[in-house]
PDB file of C-alpha atoms in Angstrom:
ATOM      1  CA  MET D   1      24.070   5.383 -25.191  1.00 42.00           C
ATOM      2  CA  ASP D   2      27.230   3.521 -26.216  1.00 45.00           C
ATOM      3  CA  LYS D   3      29.372   6.501 -25.190  1.00 40.00           C
ATOM      4  CA  PHE D   4      27.601   6.629 -21.837  1.00 37.00           C
ATOM      5  CA  LYS D   5      28.242   2.903 -21.279  1.00 44.00           C
ATOM      6  CA  ALA D   6      31.891   3.456 -22.146  1.00 41.00           C
ATOM      7  CA  VAL D   7      32.192   6.235 -19.557  1.00 36.00           C
ATOM      8  CA  LEU D   8      30.533   4.009 -16.928  1.00 38.00           C
ATOM      9  CA  SER D   9      32.925   1.206 -17.838  1.00 46.00           C
ATOM     10  CA  ILE D  10      35.967   3.444 -17.369  1.00 39.00           C
ATOM     11  CA  ALA D  11      34.640   4.760 -14.088  1.00 40.00           C
ATOM     12  CA  ASP D  12      33.951   1.228 -12.887  1.00 46.00           C
ATOM     13  CA  LYS D  13      37.485   0.122 -13.753  1.00 45.00           C
ATOM     14  CA  GLN D  14      38.963   3.068 -11.834  1.00 43.00           C
ATOM     15  CA  HIS D  15      36.595   2.674  -8.882  1.00 47.00           C
ATOM     16  CA  ALA D  16      39.059   0.653  -6.824  1.00 45.00           C
ATOM     17  CA  GLN D  17      41.720   3.388  -7.241  1.00 45.00           C
ATOM     18  CA  PHE D  18      39.788   6.582  -6.452  1.00 52.00           C
ATOM     19  CA  GLY D  19      36.393   5.294  -5.332  1.00 58.00           C
ATOM     20  CA  PHE D  20      36.743   6.768  -1.847  1.00 62.00           C
ATOM     21  CA  GLY D  21      37.556  10.226  -3.103  1.00 68.00           C
ATOM     22  CA  LEU D  22      34.834  10.087  -5.766  1.00 72.00           C
ATOM     23  CA  VAL D  23      32.173   9.213  -3.206  1.00 75.00           C
ATOM     24  CA  VAL D  24      33.315  12.075  -0.985  1.00 76.00           C
ATOM     25  CA  LEU D  25      33.269  14.610  -3.821  1.00 79.00           C
ATOM     26  CA  LEU D  26      29.813  13.550  -5.029  1.00 80.00           C
ATOM     27  CA  THR D  27      28.442  13.673  -1.484  1.00 81.00           C
ATOM     28  CA  ALA D  28      29.971  17.125  -0.898  1.00 79.00           C
ATOM     29  CA  GLY D  29      28.495  18.428  -4.183  1.00 81.00           C
ATOM     30  CA  GLY D  30      25.042  17.084  -3.287  1.00 81.00           C
ATOM     31  CA  GLU D  31      25.198  18.681   0.144  1.00 81.00           C
ATOM     32  CA  GLN D  32      26.082  22.058  -1.352  1.00 80.00           C
ATOM     33  CA  ILE D  33      23.096  21.856  -3.699  1.00 83.00           C
ATOM     34  CA  PHE D  34      20.756  20.925  -0.865  1.00 79.00           C
ATOM     35  CA  SER D  35      22.124  23.665   1.386  1.00 78.00           C
ATOM     36  CA  SER D  36      21.838  26.458  -1.171  1.00 79.00           C
ATOM     37  CA  VAL D  37      18.662  25.477  -3.042  1.00 82.00           C
ATOM     38  CA  VAL D  38      16.419  23.248  -0.868  1.00 85.00           C
ATOM     39  CA  PHE D  39      17.214  24.162   2.730  1.00 89.00           C
ATOM     40  CA  LYS D  40      15.286  27.074   4.194  1.00 90.00           C
ATOM     41  CA  CYS D  41      15.291  27.378   7.977  1.00 90.00           C
ATOM     42  CA  PRO D  42      11.691  28.098   9.164  1.00 90.00           C
ATOM     43  CA  CYS D  43      12.896  30.299  12.066  1.00 89.00           C
ATOM     44  CA  ASN D  44      10.241  29.115  14.483  1.00 87.00           C
ATOM     45  CA  SER D  45       9.655  26.231  16.882  1.00 85.00           C
ATOM     46  CA  TRP D  46      10.458  23.750  14.070  1.00 91.00           C
ATOM     47  CA  ASN D  47      14.105  24.852  13.857  1.00 91.00           C
ATOM     48  CA  PHE D  48      15.573  21.984  15.785  1.00 93.00           C
ATOM     49  CA  VAL D  49      13.639  19.242  14.008  1.00 94.00           C
ATOM     50  CA  TYR D  50      14.102  20.798  10.582  1.00 94.00           C
ATOM     51  CA  GLY D  51      17.852  21.252  10.944  1.00 93.00           C
ATOM     52  CA  LEU D  52      18.346  17.785  12.458  1.00 94.00           C
ATOM     53  CA  VAL D  53      16.367  16.167   9.634  1.00 94.00           C
ATOM     54  CA  PHE D  54      18.526  17.766   6.951  1.00 92.00           C
ATOM     55  CA  LEU D  55      21.655  16.795   8.866  1.00 92.00           C
ATOM     56  CA  LEU D  56      20.883  13.158   9.612  1.00 94.00           C
ATOM     57  CA  VAL D  57      18.126  11.836   7.345  1.00 93.00           C
ATOM     58  CA  PRO D  58      20.103  12.182   4.070  1.00 92.00           C
ATOM     59  CA  ALA D  59      23.009  10.462   5.806  1.00 93.00           C
ATOM     60  CA  LEU D  60      20.700   7.585   6.785  1.00 94.00           C
ATOM     61  CA  MET D  61      19.429   7.350   3.207  1.00 93.00           C
ATOM     62  CA  LEU D  62      23.004   7.248   1.869  1.00 91.00           C
ATOM     63  CA  LEU D  63      23.823   4.484   4.383  1.00 93.00           C
ATOM     64  CA  VAL D  64      20.851   2.377   3.243  1.00 93.00           C
ATOM     65  CA  LEU D  65      21.740   3.068  -0.394  1.00 91.00           C
ATOM     66  CA  GLY D  66      25.282   1.940   0.301  1.00 90.00           C
ATOM     67  CA  TYR D  67      24.017  -1.412   1.596  1.00 92.00           C
ATOM     68  CA  ILE D  68      21.649  -1.791  -1.358  1.00 92.00           C
ATOM     69  CA  LEU D  69      24.288  -1.054  -4.002  1.00 88.00           C
ATOM     70  CA  SER D  70      26.838  -3.391  -2.482  1.00 87.00           C
ATOM     71  CA  LYS D  71      26.918  -6.746  -4.245  1.00 83.00           C
ATOM     72  CA  LYS D  72      28.497  -8.264  -1.195  1.00 84.00           C
ATOM     73  CA  THR D  73      25.267  -7.565   0.711  1.00 87.00           C
ATOM     74  CA  TRP D  74      23.195  -9.657  -1.640  1.00 85.00           C
ATOM     75  CA  LYS D  75      25.803 -12.402  -1.942  1.00 81.00           C
ATOM     76  CA  LEU D  76      25.688 -12.665   1.867  1.00 82.00           C
ATOM     77  CA  PHE D  77      21.917 -12.554   2.355  1.00 82.00           C
ATOM     78  CA  THR D  78      20.571 -14.334  -0.741  1.00 80.00           C
ATOM     79  CA  GLY D  79      19.310 -17.739   0.391  1.00 76.00           C
ATOM     80  CA  ILE D  80      20.719 -17.312   3.899  1.00 76.00           C
ATOM     81  CA  CYS D  81      17.471 -18.549   5.497  1.00 77.00           C
ATOM     82  CA  HIS D  82      17.907 -21.930   3.779  1.00 72.00           C
ATOM     83  CA  ARG D  83      21.525 -22.466   4.793  1.00 68.00           C
ATOM     84  CA  LYS D  84      21.665 -24.669   7.848  1.00 65.00           C
ATOM     85  CA  ALA D  85      25.433 -24.324   7.987  1.00 60.00           C
ATOM     86  CA  MET D  86      25.064 -20.603   8.745  1.00 58.00           C
ATOM     87  CA  CYS D  87      23.921 -21.470  12.277  1.00 60.00           C
ATOM     88  CA  ARG D  88      27.411 -22.658  13.157  1.00 66.00           C
ATOM     89  CA  TRP D  89      29.480 -20.289  15.247  1.00 67.00           C
ATOM     90  CA  ARG D  90      32.403 -20.155  12.791  1.00 68.00           C
ATOM     91  CA  ASN D  91      30.110 -19.234   9.884  1.00 70.00           C
ATOM     92  CA  LEU D  92      28.284 -16.614  11.977  1.00 76.00           C
ATOM     93  CA  ALA D  93      31.621 -15.021  12.908  1.00 78.00           C
ATOM     94  CA  ALA D  94      32.730 -14.976   9.290  1.00 76.00           C
ATOM     95  CA  SER D  95      29.398 -13.428   8.240  1.00 78.00           C
ATOM     96  CA  GLY D  96      29.783 -10.834  10.954  1.00 82.00           C
ATOM     97  CA  MET D  97      33.227  -9.873   9.612  1.00 83.00           C
ATOM     98  CA  ILE D  98      31.829  -9.604   6.084  1.00 83.00           C
ATOM     99  CA  LEU D  99      28.977  -7.423   7.314  1.00 87.00           C
ATOM    100  CA  PHE D 100      31.510  -5.222   9.124  1.00 88.00           C
ATOM    101  CA  HIS D 101      33.474  -4.854   5.895  1.00 86.00           C
ATOM    102  CA  ILE D 102      30.313  -3.919   3.999  1.00 89.00           C
ATOM    103  CA  SER D 103      29.396  -1.388   6.714  1.00 91.00           C
ATOM    104  CA  THR D 104      32.806   0.342   6.560  1.00 89.00           C
ATOM    105  CA  ALA D 105      32.331   0.915   2.852  1.00 88.00           C
ATOM    106  CA  ALA D 106      28.678   1.975   3.242  1.00 90.00           C
ATOM    107  CA  LEU D 107      29.564   4.524   5.960  1.00 91.00           C
ATOM    108  CA  VAL D 108      31.829   6.597   3.681  1.00 89.00           C
ATOM    109  CA  ALA D 109      28.978   8.539   1.994  1.00 90.00           C
ATOM    110  CA  PRO D 110      26.878   9.322   5.107  1.00 92.00           C
ATOM    111  CA  SER D 111      29.942  10.319   7.121  1.00 92.00           C
ATOM    112  CA  SER D 112      30.998  12.601   4.294  1.00 90.00           C
ATOM    113  CA  TRP D 113      27.547  14.163   4.187  1.00 92.00           C
ATOM    114  CA  ILE D 114      27.529  14.932   7.914  1.00 94.00           C
ATOM    115  CA  ALA D 115      31.101  16.243   7.857  1.00 93.00           C
ATOM    116  CA  VAL D 116      30.495  18.592   4.889  1.00 92.00           C
ATOM    117  CA  ALA D 117      27.187  19.729   6.421  1.00 93.00           C
ATOM    118  CA  LEU D 118      28.914  20.544   9.708  1.00 94.00           C
ATOM    119  CA  LEU D 119      31.638  22.494   7.870  1.00 92.00           C
ATOM    120  CA  ASN D 120      28.934  24.440   6.070  1.00 91.00           C
ATOM    121  CA  GLY D 121      27.154  25.148   9.336  1.00 90.00           C
ATOM    122  CA  ASN D 122      23.656  26.016   8.032  1.00 91.00           C
ATOM    123  CA  TYR D 123      21.911  22.921   9.368  1.00 93.00           C
ATOM    124  CA  PHE D 124      23.666  23.102  12.738  1.00 94.00           C
ATOM    125  CA  GLU D 125      22.824  26.793  13.179  1.00 92.00           C
ATOM    126  CA  CYS D 126      19.139  26.168  12.434  1.00 92.00           C
ATOM    127  CA  ALA D 127      18.941  23.157  14.746  1.00 93.00           C
ATOM    128  CA  MET D 128      20.772  24.751  17.681  1.00 92.00           C
ATOM    129  CA  THR D 129      18.725  27.976  17.597  1.00 89.00           C
ATOM    130  CA  GLY D 130      15.608  25.852  17.994  1.00 87.00           C
ATOM    131  CA  LEU D 131      16.943  23.780  20.915  1.00 86.00           C
ATOM    132  CA  ASN D 132      14.782  24.832  23.840  1.00 79.00           C
ATOM    133  CA  ILE D 133      17.076  24.183  26.789  1.00 81.00           C
ATOM    134  CA  THR D 134      17.680  26.939  29.313  1.00 78.00           C
ATOM    135  CA  ALA D 135      21.388  26.165  29.840  1.00 81.00           C
ATOM    136  CA  HIS D 136      21.964  25.999  26.094  1.00 80.00           C
ATOM    137  CA  VAL D 137      20.192  29.331  25.457  1.00 80.00           C
ATOM    138  CA  LYS D 138      22.060  31.050  28.263  1.00 80.00           C
ATOM    139  CA  HIS D 139      25.331  29.720  26.865  1.00 80.00           C
ATOM    140  CA  LEU D 140      24.569  31.265  23.484  1.00 82.00           C
ATOM    141  CA  CYS D 141      23.270  34.532  24.845  1.00 81.00           C
ATOM    142  CA  ARG D 142      26.056  35.197  27.360  1.00 75.00           C
ATOM    143  CA  ALA D 143      27.511  37.924  25.122  1.00 63.00           C
ATOM    144  CA  VAL D 144      24.116  39.538  24.511  1.00 66.00           C
ATOM    145  CA  THR D 145      23.139  42.415  26.780  1.00 62.00           C
ATOM    146  CA  LEU D 146      19.424  41.544  26.930  1.00 66.00           C
ATOM    147  CA  GLN D 147      19.547  37.799  27.648  1.00 65.00           C
ATOM    148  CA  ASP D 148      15.799  37.491  28.233  1.00 67.00           C
ATOM    149  CA  GLU D 149      15.101  39.015  24.841  1.00 73.00           C
ATOM    150  CA  CYS D 150      17.733  36.819  23.281  1.00 76.00           C
ATOM    151  CA  MET D 151      16.078  33.683  24.575  1.00 74.00           C
ATOM    152  CA  LYS D 152      12.776  34.754  22.986  1.00 76.00           C
ATOM    153  CA  GLU D 153      14.302  35.871  19.675  1.00 82.00           C
ATOM    154  CA  LEU D 154      16.872  33.081  19.269  1.00 85.00           C
ATOM    155  CA  MET D 155      14.807  31.094  16.786  1.00 86.00           C
ATOM    156  CA  LYS D 156      14.659  34.098  14.434  1.00 86.00           C
ATOM    157  CA  PHE D 157      18.460  34.562  14.280  1.00 86.00           C
ATOM    158  CA  PRO D 158      19.110  32.386  11.155  1.00 88.00           C
ATOM    159  CA  CYS D 159      16.647  34.475   9.126  1.00 86.00           C
ATOM    160  CA  GLU D 160      17.894  37.789  10.563  1.00 80.00           C
ATOM    161  CA  ARG D 161      14.339  38.631  11.672  1.00 78.00           C
ATOM    162  CA  ALA D 162      15.129  39.343  15.293  1.00 76.00           C
ATOM    163  CA  VAL D 163      13.570  42.675  16.365  1.00 71.00           C
ATOM    164  CA  LYS D 164      14.493  43.095  20.035  1.00 73.00           C
ATOM    165  CA  VAL D 165      18.119  42.000  19.650  1.00 77.00           C
ATOM    166  CA  SER D 166      20.678  43.925  17.608  1.00 77.00           C
ATOM    167  CA  GLN D 167      22.078  42.463  14.383  1.00 79.00           C
ATOM    168  CA  VAL D 168      25.557  42.558  15.881  1.00 82.00           C
ATOM    169  CA  ASP D 169      24.573  40.358  18.820  1.00 80.00           C
ATOM    170  CA  SER D 170      22.603  37.895  16.642  1.00 82.00           C
ATOM    171  CA  LYS D 171      25.531  37.569  14.218  1.00 86.00           C
ATOM    172  CA  SER D 172      27.827  36.973  17.154  1.00 86.00           C
ATOM    173  CA  VAL D 173      25.629  34.068  18.307  1.00 86.00           C
ATOM    174  CA  LEU D 174      25.487  32.631  14.793  1.00 89.00           C
ATOM    175  CA  LEU D 175      29.268  32.878  14.423  1.00 91.00           C
ATOM    176  CA  SER D 176      29.695  30.970  17.667  1.00 90.00           C
ATOM    177  CA  LEU D 177      27.343  28.263  16.438  1.00 92.00           C
ATOM    178  CA  ARG D 178      29.139  28.067  13.087  1.00 93.00           C
ATOM    179  CA  ALA D 179      32.488  27.776  14.813  1.00 94.00           C
ATOM    180  CA  GLU D 180      31.222  24.901  16.928  1.00 93.00           C
ATOM    181  CA  SER D 181      29.774  23.210  13.843  1.00 94.00           C
ATOM    182  CA  GLN D 182      33.016  23.524  11.916  1.00 95.00           C
ATOM    183  CA  ILE D 183      35.042  22.141  14.846  1.00 96.00           C
ATOM    184  CA  LEU D 184      32.774  19.121  14.995  1.00 95.00           C
ATOM    185  CA  GLY D 185      33.121  18.710  11.203  1.00 94.00           C
ATOM    186  CA  TRP D 186      36.913  18.682  11.278  1.00 95.00           C
ATOM    187  CA  LEU D 187      36.905  16.284  14.202  1.00 96.00           C
ATOM    188  CA  LEU D 188      34.626  13.910  12.250  1.00 94.00           C
ATOM    189  CA  ILE D 189      36.894  14.118   9.184  1.00 92.00           C
ATOM    190  CA  SER D 190      39.913  13.373  11.352  1.00 95.00           C
ATOM    191  CA  CYS D 191      38.192  10.384  12.910  1.00 94.00           C
ATOM    192  CA  MET D 192      37.265   9.077   9.452  1.00 90.00           C
ATOM    193  CA  LEU D 193      40.804   9.311   8.146  1.00 91.00           C
ATOM    194  CA  VAL D 194      42.413   7.826  11.269  1.00 94.00           C
ATOM    195  CA  SER D 195      39.893   4.981  11.371  1.00 92.00           C
ATOM    196  CA  ASN D 196      40.440   4.256   7.690  1.00 88.00           C
ATOM    197  CA  LEU D 197      44.215   4.212   8.225  1.00 92.00           C
ATOM    198  CA  LEU D 198      43.997   1.928  11.232  1.00 93.00           C
ATOM    199  CA  LEU D 199      41.613  -0.525   9.550  1.00 89.00           C
ATOM    200  CA  THR D 200      43.783  -0.621   6.471  1.00 87.00           C
ATOM    201  CA  CYS D 201      46.924  -1.249   8.523  1.00 91.00           C
ATOM    202  CA  VAL D 202      45.249  -4.033  10.514  1.00 89.00           C
ATOM    203  CA  ALA D 203      43.916  -5.677   7.325  1.00 84.00           C
ATOM    204  CA  ARG D 204      47.303  -5.487   5.591  1.00 86.00           C
ATOM    205  CA  CYS D 205      49.152  -6.775   8.662  1.00 89.00           C
ATOM    206  CA  ASN D 206      46.871  -9.824   8.746  1.00 83.00           C
ATOM    207  CA  SER D 207      47.010 -10.390   5.000  1.00 81.00           C
ATOM    208  CA  PRO D 208      48.059 -13.988   4.145  1.00 79.00           C
ATOM    209  CA  ILE D 209      49.689 -12.834   0.894  1.00 81.00           C
ATOM    210  CA  SER D 210      52.252 -10.259  -0.145  1.00 85.00           C
ATOM    211  CA  TYR D 211      51.618  -6.821  -1.643  1.00 86.00           C
ATOM    212  CA  LEU D 212      52.310  -7.882  -5.238  1.00 88.00           C
ATOM    213  CA  GLN D 213      50.172 -11.015  -4.975  1.00 85.00           C
ATOM    214  CA  LEU D 214      47.336  -8.930  -3.537  1.00 84.00           C
ATOM    215  CA  LYS D 215      47.687  -6.565  -6.504  1.00 86.00           C
ATOM    216  CA  PHE D 216      47.553  -9.565  -8.849  1.00 88.00           C
ATOM    217  CA  TRP D 217      44.444 -10.862  -7.071  1.00 85.00           C
ATOM    218  CA  LYS D 218      42.634  -7.562  -7.508  1.00 85.00           C
ATOM    219  CA  THR D 219      43.584  -7.424 -11.202  1.00 88.00           C
ATOM    220  CA  TYR D 220      42.333 -10.986 -11.721  1.00 88.00           C
ATOM    221  CA  ALA D 221      39.030 -10.256  -9.937  1.00 85.00           C
ATOM    222  CA  GLN D 222      38.469  -7.214 -12.165  1.00 86.00           C
ATOM    223  CA  GLU D 223      39.206  -9.125 -15.331  1.00 89.00           C
ATOM    224  CA  GLU D 224      36.982 -12.009 -14.285  1.00 87.00           C
ATOM    225  CA  ASN D 225      34.152  -9.577 -13.630  1.00 83.00           C
ATOM    226  CA  ASN D 226      34.538  -7.878 -17.006  1.00 85.00           C
ATOM    227  CA  LEU D 227      34.608 -11.206 -18.873  1.00 88.00           C
ATOM    228  CA  MET D 228      31.684 -12.453 -16.788  1.00 82.00           C
ATOM    229  CA  ASP D 229      29.483  -9.621 -18.088  1.00 82.00           C
ATOM    230  CA  SER D 230      30.219 -10.319 -21.743  1.00 88.00           C
ATOM    231  CA  TYR D 231      30.073 -14.094 -21.419  1.00 85.00           C
ATOM    232  CA  SER D 232      26.833 -13.957 -19.426  1.00 83.00           C
ATOM    233  CA  GLU D 233      25.177 -11.882 -22.150  1.00 89.00           C
ATOM    234  CA  LYS D 234      26.325 -14.270 -24.878  1.00 90.00           C
ATOM    235  CA  HIS D 235      25.296 -17.392 -22.985  1.00 88.00           C
ATOM    236  CA  CYS D 236      21.843 -15.993 -22.124  1.00 89.00           C
ATOM    237  CA  LYS D 237      21.315 -14.991 -25.754  1.00 92.00           C
ATOM    238  CA  VAL D 238      22.199 -18.468 -27.039  1.00 91.00           C
ATOM    239  CA  LEU D 239      19.972 -20.140 -24.481  1.00 91.00           C
ATOM    240  CA  ALA D 240      17.026 -17.778 -25.191  1.00 93.00           C
ATOM    241  CA  GLU D 241      17.386 -18.291 -28.969  1.00 92.00           C
ATOM    242  CA  ARG D 242      17.440 -22.041 -28.467  1.00 92.00           C
ATOM    243  CA  ASN D 243      14.269 -21.980 -26.388  1.00 93.00           C
ATOM    244  CA  LEU D 244      12.381 -19.678 -28.750  1.00 93.00           C
ATOM    245  CA  LYS D 245      13.427 -21.690 -31.759  1.00 90.00           C
ATOM    246  CA  SER D 246      12.258 -24.883 -30.090  1.00 92.00           C
ATOM    247  CA  PHE D 247       8.952 -23.301 -29.044  1.00 91.00           C
ATOM    248  CA  PHE D 248       7.965 -21.680 -32.343  1.00 92.00           C
ATOM    249  CA  GLN D 249       9.221 -24.431 -34.676  1.00 89.00           C
ATOM    250  CA  GLN D 250       8.104 -27.260 -32.382  1.00 88.00           C
ATOM    251  CA  LEU D 251      11.515 -28.913 -32.525  1.00 87.00           C
ATOM    252  CA  PRO D 252      13.382 -30.765 -29.762  1.00 89.00           C
ATOM    253  CA  PRO D 253      15.754 -28.376 -28.007  1.00 88.00           C
ATOM    254  CA  GLU D 254      19.422 -28.556 -28.809  1.00 87.00           C
ATOM    255  CA  PRO D 255      21.590 -29.698 -25.877  1.00 87.00           C
ATOM    256  CA  ILE D 256      23.179 -26.783 -24.010  1.00 85.00           C
ATOM    257  CA  ILE D 257      25.277 -27.377 -20.932  1.00 83.00           C
ATOM    258  CA  THR D 258      24.020 -25.383 -17.940  1.00 79.00           C
ATOM    259  CA  PRO D 259      25.266 -25.448 -14.356  1.00 78.00           C
ATOM    260  CA  SER D 260      23.506 -27.270 -11.570  1.00 77.00           C
ATOM    261  CA  ASN D 261      22.069 -25.580  -8.501  1.00 78.00           C
ATOM    262  CA  HIS D 262      25.045 -26.799  -6.488  1.00 78.00           C
ATOM    263  CA  ALA D 263      27.431 -25.175  -8.947  1.00 78.00           C
ATOM    264  CA  TRP D 264      25.599 -21.867  -8.692  1.00 77.00           C
ATOM    265  CA  GLN D 265      25.691 -22.068  -4.872  1.00 77.00           C
ATOM    266  CA  SER D 266      29.425 -22.768  -5.051  1.00 77.00           C
ATOM    267  CA  ILE D 267      30.305 -19.656  -7.029  1.00 78.00           C
ATOM    268  CA  SER D 268      27.776 -17.373  -5.324  1.00 75.00           C
ATOM    269  CA  ALA D 269      29.467 -17.542  -1.918  1.00 71.00           C
ATOM    270  CA  LEU D 270      31.823 -14.804  -0.786  1.00 68.00           C
ATOM    271  CA  TYR D 271      35.402 -16.034  -1.068  1.00 68.00           C
ATOM    272  CA  ARG D 272      38.265 -15.701   1.403  1.00 67.00           C
ATOM    273  CA  PHE D 273      41.757 -16.397   0.126  1.00 66.00           C
ATOM    274  CA  ASN D 274      43.374 -19.604   1.364  1.00 66.00           C
ATOM    275  CA  THR D 275      47.147 -20.030   0.922  1.00 66.00           C
ATOM    276  CA  LYS D 276      46.781 -23.830   0.874  1.00 69.00           C
ATOM    277  CA  ASP D 277      44.372 -23.963  -2.098  1.00 72.00           C
ATOM    278  CA  HIS D 278      45.756 -20.957  -3.946  1.00 76.00           C
ATOM    279  CA  TYR D 279      42.456 -19.970  -5.614  1.00 82.00           C
ATOM    280  CA  TYR D 280      41.600 -16.374  -6.452  1.00 83.00           C
ATOM    281  CA  SER D 281      37.802 -16.576  -6.504  1.00 83.00           C
ATOM    282  CA  THR D 282      34.931 -18.932  -5.941  1.00 82.00           C
ATOM    283  CA  LEU D 283      34.731 -19.361  -9.722  1.00 84.00           C
ATOM    284  CA  HIS D 284      38.394 -20.309  -9.834  1.00 85.00           C
ATOM    285  CA  GLN D 285      37.952 -22.730  -6.952  1.00 83.00           C
ATOM    286  CA  CYS D 286      34.861 -24.376  -8.480  1.00 83.00           C
ATOM    287  CA  VAL D 287      36.516 -24.839 -11.888  1.00 84.00           C
ATOM    288  CA  GLU D 288      39.747 -26.287 -10.415  1.00 82.00           C
ATOM    289  CA  LYS D 289      37.917 -28.712  -8.129  1.00 77.00           C
ATOM    290  CA  HIS D 290      35.590 -29.837 -10.894  1.00 71.00           C
ATOM    291  CA  GLN D 291      38.515 -30.445 -13.185  1.00 63.00           C
ATOM    292  CA  GLY D 292      40.237 -32.379 -10.421  1.00 57.00           C
ATOM    293  CA  ALA D 293      37.167 -34.589  -9.999  1.00 54.00           C
ATOM    294  CA  ILE D 294      37.128 -35.244 -13.757  1.00 47.00           C
ATOM    295  CA  ASN D 295      40.817 -36.244 -13.685  1.00 49.00           C
ATOM    296  CA  ASP D 296      40.208 -38.584 -10.780  1.00 49.00           C
ATOM    297  CA  MET D 297      37.368 -40.293 -12.596  1.00 41.00           C
ATOM    298  CA  ARG D 298      39.522 -40.660 -15.715  1.00 42.00           C
ATOM    299  CA  MET D 299      42.327 -42.222 -13.688  1.00 41.00           C
ATOM    300  CA  ASP D 300      39.871 -44.714 -12.189  1.00 43.00           C
ATOM    301  CA  SER D 301      38.548 -45.649 -15.616  1.00 35.00           C
ATOM    302  CA  VAL D 302      42.071 -46.202 -16.970  1.00 33.00           C
ATOM    303  CA  LYS D 303      42.988 -48.398 -14.008  1.00 37.00           C
ATOM    304  CA  SER D 304      39.878 -50.490 -14.479  1.00 36.00           C
ATOM    305  CA  GLY D 305      40.566 -50.904 -18.175  1.00 37.00           C
ATOM    306  CA  ASP D 306      37.245 -49.393 -19.197  1.00 38.00           C
ATOM    307  CA  THR D 307      37.896 -47.439 -22.393  1.00 34.00           C
ATOM    308  CA  SER D 308      34.280 -47.032 -23.419  1.00 35.00           C
ATOM    309  CA  SER D 309      33.372 -44.471 -20.811  1.00 33.00           C
ATOM    310  CA  GLN D 310      32.376 -41.043 -22.144  1.00 32.00           C
ATOM    311  CA  PRO D 311      34.266 -37.961 -20.845  1.00 31.00           C
ATOM    312  CA  LEU D 312      32.300 -35.641 -18.582  1.00 29.00           C
ATOM    313  CA  ALA D 313      31.381 -32.263 -19.993  1.00 29.00           C
ATOM    314  CA  VAL D 314      32.935 -29.283 -18.261  1.00 29.00           C
ATOM    315  CA  LEU D 315      30.382 -26.913 -16.730  1.00 29.00           C
ATOM    316  CA  ASN D 316      30.036 -23.602 -18.502  1.00 29.00           C
ATOM    317  CA  PHE D 317      28.825 -20.965 -16.071  1.00 26.00           C
ATOM    318  CA  VAL D 318      29.305 -17.365 -15.061  1.00 29.00           C
ATOM    319  CA  ASP D 319      29.529 -15.566 -11.731  1.00 33.00           C
ATOM    320  CA  GLU D 320      26.350 -13.656 -10.928  1.00 34.00           C
ATOM    321  CA  GLY D 321      28.156 -10.850  -9.202  1.00 36.00           C
ATOM    322  CA  ARG D 322      31.314  -8.867  -8.974  1.00 39.00           C
ATOM    323  CA  MET D 323      34.202 -10.427  -7.079  1.00 37.00           C
ATOM    324  CA  MET D 324      34.752  -7.962  -4.271  1.00 38.00           C
ATOM    325  CA  LEU D 325      37.962  -8.014  -2.282  1.00 38.00           C
TER     326      LEU D 325
END
């Protein structure tokens, strides 16, 4: 189990570097398994529905899974119904941009599934041979001598069970369908790459910081996330032991500093870098502002000559989610 956790930790650290390629490879491998093991074209009136389901439904499931696994999704939606400030136009626009960013990441896996499935051609062949449109059937059977027979036997072509049409003619139709499927697959891949390049260029052009500072920001966010996991576990263990000890031994609980609800709300929001404040996360911002408030109160107490005031305790808290950039 420890070795497995170590492998997951290494993969998580490298996710930002080759996450896109890893998702594409895993999706392509899953599609190949489904195509060779699970998929069996029925070669009847269900061809179109069956092929379309295998082509689109897994992509839809991967899209939903992408939203579920994104921590940005839950940072955005947790408690959103109780935030009155979200009704403001500026906040709605910012939330829309965040949702768009989440969607671009979630669309990688479903787009890869559809692209690989189109390159393979099995799902497309099955679906198109079951499409009962006269113009479509005539288009496919234009090279077949007996077009009427071809229209009746078209659904049996993927299983090679056509009786009244020669194998040469049926294979010619299937080759045409596979060629069309592969063309659509390459077009989809090209659109994915061009869109990714354009979005990256637009995001980098509008970046308020330089390339090296952006690299530093990503490194800081990763380190903060790693330390958050270990510190959260330790803090929860200490708090749980304190409560259990107090419960079973009937002793007053030892004082442990915990964050307020406002503090949790402050660090749970999605953060956008501001060059004026120069903070690298909501946790960084909350800590700096809290320390600044403490310093202001200390300065006021010194000016008033009050030396008996007790110093405020610094909040000890952890971020509940990964800092995503």
